[in-house]
PDB file of C-alpha atoms in Angstrom:
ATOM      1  CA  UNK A   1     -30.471  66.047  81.894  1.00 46.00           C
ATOM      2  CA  UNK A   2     -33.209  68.269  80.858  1.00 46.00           C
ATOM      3  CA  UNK A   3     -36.253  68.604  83.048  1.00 52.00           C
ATOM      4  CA  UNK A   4     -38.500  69.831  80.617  1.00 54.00           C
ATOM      5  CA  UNK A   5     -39.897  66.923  78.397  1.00 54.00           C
ATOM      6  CA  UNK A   6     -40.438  69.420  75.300  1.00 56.00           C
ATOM      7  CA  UNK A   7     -36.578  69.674  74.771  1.00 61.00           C
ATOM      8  CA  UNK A   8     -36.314  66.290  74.110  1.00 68.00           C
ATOM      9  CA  UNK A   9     -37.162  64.376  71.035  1.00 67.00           C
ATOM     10  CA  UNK A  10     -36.843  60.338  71.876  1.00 72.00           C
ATOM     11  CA  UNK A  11     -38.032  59.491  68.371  1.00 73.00           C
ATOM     12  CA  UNK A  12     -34.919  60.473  66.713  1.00 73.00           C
ATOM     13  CA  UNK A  13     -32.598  57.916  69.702  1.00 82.00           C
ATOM     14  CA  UNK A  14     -30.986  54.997  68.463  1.00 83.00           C
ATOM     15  CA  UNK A  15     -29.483  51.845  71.239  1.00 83.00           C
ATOM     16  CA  UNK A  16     -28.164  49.237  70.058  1.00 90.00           C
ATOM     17  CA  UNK A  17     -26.082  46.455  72.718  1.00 90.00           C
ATOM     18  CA  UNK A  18     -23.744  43.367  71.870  1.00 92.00           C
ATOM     19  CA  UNK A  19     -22.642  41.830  74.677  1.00 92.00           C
ATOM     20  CA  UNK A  20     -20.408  44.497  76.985  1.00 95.00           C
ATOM     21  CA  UNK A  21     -20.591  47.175  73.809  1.00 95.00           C
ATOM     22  CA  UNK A  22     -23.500  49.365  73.566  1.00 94.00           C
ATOM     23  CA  UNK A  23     -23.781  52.331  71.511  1.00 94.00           C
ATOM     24  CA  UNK A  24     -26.410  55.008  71.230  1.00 90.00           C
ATOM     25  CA  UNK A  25     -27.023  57.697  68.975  1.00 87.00           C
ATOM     26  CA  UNK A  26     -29.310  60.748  68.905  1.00 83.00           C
ATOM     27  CA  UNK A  27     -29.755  60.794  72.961  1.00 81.00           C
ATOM     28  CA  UNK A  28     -31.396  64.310  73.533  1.00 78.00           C
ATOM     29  CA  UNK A  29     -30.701  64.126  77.653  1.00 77.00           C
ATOM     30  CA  UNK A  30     -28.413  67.327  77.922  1.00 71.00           C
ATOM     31  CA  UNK A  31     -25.411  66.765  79.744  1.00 70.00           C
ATOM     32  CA  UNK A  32     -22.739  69.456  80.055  1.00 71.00           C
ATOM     33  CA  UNK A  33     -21.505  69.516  76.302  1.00 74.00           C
ATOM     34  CA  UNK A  34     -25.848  69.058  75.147  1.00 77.00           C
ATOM     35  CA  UNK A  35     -27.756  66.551  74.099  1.00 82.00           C
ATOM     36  CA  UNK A  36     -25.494  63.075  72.629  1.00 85.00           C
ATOM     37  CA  UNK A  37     -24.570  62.763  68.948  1.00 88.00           C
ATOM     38  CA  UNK A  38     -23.701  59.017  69.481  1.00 90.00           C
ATOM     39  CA  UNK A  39     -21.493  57.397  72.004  1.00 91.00           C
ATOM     40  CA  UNK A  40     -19.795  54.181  72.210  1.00 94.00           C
ATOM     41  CA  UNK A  41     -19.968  52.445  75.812  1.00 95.00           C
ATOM     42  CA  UNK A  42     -17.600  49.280  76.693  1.00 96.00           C
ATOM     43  CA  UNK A  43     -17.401  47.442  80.051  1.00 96.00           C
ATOM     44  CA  UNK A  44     -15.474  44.752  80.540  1.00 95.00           C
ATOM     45  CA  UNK A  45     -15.759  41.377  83.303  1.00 94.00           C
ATOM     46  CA  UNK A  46     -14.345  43.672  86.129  1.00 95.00           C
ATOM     47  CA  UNK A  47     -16.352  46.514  85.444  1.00 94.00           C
ATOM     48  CA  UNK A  48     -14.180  49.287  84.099  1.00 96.00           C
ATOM     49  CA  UNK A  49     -15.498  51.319  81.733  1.00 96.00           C
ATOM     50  CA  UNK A  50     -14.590  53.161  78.499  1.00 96.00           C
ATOM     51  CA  UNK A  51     -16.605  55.653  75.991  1.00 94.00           C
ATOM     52  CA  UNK A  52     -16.133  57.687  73.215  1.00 94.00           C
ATOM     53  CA  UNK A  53     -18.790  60.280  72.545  1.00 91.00           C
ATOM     54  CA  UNK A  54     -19.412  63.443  70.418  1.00 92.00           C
ATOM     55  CA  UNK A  55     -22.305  66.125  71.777  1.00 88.00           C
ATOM     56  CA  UNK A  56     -24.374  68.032  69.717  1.00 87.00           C
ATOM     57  CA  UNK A  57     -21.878  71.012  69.849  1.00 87.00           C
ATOM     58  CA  UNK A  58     -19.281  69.031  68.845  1.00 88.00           C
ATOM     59  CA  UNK A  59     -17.063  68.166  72.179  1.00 90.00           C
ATOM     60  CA  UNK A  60     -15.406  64.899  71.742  1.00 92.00           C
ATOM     61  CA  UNK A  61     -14.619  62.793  74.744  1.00 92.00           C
ATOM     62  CA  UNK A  62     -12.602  59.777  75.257  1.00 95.00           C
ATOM     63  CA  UNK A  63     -12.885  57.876  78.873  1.00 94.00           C
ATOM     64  CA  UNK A  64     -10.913  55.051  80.011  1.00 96.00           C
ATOM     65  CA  UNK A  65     -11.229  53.744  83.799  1.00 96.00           C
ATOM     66  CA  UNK A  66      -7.389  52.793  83.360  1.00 95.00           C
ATOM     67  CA  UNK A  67      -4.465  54.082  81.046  1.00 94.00           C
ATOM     68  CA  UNK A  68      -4.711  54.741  77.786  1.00 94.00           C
ATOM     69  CA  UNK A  69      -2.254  54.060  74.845  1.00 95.00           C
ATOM     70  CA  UNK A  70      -1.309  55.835  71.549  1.00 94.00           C
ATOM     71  CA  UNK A  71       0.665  54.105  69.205  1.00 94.00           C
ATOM     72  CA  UNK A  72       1.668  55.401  65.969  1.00 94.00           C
ATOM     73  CA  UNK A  73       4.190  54.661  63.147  1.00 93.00           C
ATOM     74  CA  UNK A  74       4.516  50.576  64.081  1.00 94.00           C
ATOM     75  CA  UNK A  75       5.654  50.236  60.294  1.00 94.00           C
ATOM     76  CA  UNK A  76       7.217  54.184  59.526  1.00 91.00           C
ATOM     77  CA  UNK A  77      10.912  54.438  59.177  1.00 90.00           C
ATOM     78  CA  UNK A  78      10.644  57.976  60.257  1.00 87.00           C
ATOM     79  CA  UNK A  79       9.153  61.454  60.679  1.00 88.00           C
ATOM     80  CA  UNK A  80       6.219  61.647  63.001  1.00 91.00           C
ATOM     81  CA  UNK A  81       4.565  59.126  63.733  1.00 92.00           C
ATOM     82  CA  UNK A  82       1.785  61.213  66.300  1.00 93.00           C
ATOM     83  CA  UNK A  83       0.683  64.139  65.584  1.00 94.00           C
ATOM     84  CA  UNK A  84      -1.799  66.704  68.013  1.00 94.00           C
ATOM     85  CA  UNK A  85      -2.937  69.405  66.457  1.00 93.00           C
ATOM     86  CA  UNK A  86      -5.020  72.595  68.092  1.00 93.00           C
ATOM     87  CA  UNK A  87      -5.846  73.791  64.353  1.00 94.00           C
ATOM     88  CA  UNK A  88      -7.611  76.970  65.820  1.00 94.00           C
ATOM     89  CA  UNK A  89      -6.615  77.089  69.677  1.00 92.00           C
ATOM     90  CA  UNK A  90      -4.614  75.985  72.309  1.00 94.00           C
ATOM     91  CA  UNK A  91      -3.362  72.923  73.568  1.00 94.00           C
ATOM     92  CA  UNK A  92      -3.481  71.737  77.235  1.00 94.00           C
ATOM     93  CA  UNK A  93      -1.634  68.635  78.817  1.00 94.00           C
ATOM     94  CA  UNK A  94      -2.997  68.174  82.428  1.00 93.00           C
ATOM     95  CA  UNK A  95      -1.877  65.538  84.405  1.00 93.00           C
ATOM     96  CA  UNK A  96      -4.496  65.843  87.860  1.00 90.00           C
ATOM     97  CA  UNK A  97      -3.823  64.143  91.278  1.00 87.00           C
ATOM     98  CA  UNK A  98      -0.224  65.318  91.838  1.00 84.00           C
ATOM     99  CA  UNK A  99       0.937  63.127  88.788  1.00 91.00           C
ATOM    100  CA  UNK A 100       3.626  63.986  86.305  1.00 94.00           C
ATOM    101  CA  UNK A 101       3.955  64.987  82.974  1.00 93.00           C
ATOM    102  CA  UNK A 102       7.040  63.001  80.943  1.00 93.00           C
ATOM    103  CA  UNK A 103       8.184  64.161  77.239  1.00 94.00           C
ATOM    104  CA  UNK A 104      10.675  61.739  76.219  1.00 94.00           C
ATOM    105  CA  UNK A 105      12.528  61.250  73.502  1.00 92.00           C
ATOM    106  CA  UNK A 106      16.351  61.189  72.173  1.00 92.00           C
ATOM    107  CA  UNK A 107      16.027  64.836  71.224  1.00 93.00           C
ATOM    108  CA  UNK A 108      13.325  67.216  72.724  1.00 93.00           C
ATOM    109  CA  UNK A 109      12.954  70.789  70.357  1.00 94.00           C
ATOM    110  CA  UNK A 110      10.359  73.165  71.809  1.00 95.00           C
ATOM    111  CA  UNK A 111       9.914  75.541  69.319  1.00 95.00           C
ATOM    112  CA  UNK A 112       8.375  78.743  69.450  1.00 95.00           C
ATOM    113  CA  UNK A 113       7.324  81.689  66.507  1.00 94.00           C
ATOM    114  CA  UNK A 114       7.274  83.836  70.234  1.00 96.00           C
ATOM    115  CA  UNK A 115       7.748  83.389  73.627  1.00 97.00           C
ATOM    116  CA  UNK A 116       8.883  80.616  75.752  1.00 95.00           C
ATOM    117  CA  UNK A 117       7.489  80.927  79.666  1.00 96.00           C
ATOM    118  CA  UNK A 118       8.011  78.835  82.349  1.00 94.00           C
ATOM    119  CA  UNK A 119       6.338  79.613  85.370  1.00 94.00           C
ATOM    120  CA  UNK A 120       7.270  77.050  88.697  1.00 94.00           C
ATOM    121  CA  UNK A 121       5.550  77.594  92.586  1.00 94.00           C
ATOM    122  CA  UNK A 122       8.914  76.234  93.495  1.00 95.00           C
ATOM    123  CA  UNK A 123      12.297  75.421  91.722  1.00 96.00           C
ATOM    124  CA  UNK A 124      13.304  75.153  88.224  1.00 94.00           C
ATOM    125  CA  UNK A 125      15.726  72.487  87.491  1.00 94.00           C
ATOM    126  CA  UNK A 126      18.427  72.514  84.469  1.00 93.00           C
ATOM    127  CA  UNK A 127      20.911  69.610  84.049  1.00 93.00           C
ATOM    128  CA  UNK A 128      23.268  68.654  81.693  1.00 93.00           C
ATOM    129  CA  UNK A 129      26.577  66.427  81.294  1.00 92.00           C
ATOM    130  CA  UNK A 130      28.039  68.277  79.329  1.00 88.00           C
TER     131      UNK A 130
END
C-alpha cells in the first residue's frame, strides 16, 4: 500500500458486499502488481477464502484456500477440451511444498519445434512394458 495519500484517488473505488461475496473495483492501494482493477472476494462458513483479481498492469490472479478444479468439454465428443496458452511467453507449472506434478492421460505427446531438456538433482526414471 502506498504511503503517500497523493497516489491514491478513492473517488474513482467501487465496494459492493452480498452476503460472503464482496467485490471492489478501482482500489488505488498498490500492492505488488499496482493499484486493483476490480477483484472478486468469497469466504465461506469455515473461513476459506477465494479471489479473482486483475491490477492495473494487467496481472490476473486466482486464489483458492483449497484445490481448485478445471473442467472442460462435459458435452465435447473430442479434441481439446482445455486449452493454456502463453500467446507471447512462457509457461510455468510449479507445484511448491515438495508436491508433485501429474500429466495424465491415455497418450502423453510432448512436442517440440526445438529442444527437449530434462534436467533432474537426482535420477531420471524411464519405464515401459513393452
Amino acid at each position: 500500500m502506498s504511503d503517500n495519500p497523493t497516489l491514491q484517488n478513492w473517488q474513482g473505488r467501487q465496494y459492493e458486499s452480498f452476503g460472503n461475496l464482496r467485490i471492489d473495483t478501482g482500489n488505488p492501494e498498490l500492492g505488488n502488481d499496482g493499484a486493483t482493477t476490480y477483484a472478486l472476494y468469497a469466504e465461506n462458513d469455515q473461513g476459506l477464502t477465494s479471489s479473482f483479481i486483475m491490477s492495473k498492469d494487467g496481472q490476473y490472479n486466482i486464489l483458492n484456500d483449497d484445490c481448485i478444479t478445471i473442467t472442460g468439454g462435459v458435452e465435447k465428443n473430442g479434441g481439446k477440451c482445455i486449452n493454456i496458452v502463453g500467446a507471447n511467453g512462457d509457461v510455468t507449472i510449479t507445484a511448491m511444498e515438495n508436491g508433485d506434478i501429474r500429466i495424465k492421460g491415455k497418450n502423453v505427446i510432448i512436442d517440440a519445434d526445438d529442444n527437449i531438456n530434462i534436467h533432474s538433482k537426482k535420477n531420471v526414471t524411464i519405464k515401459g512394458d513393452s
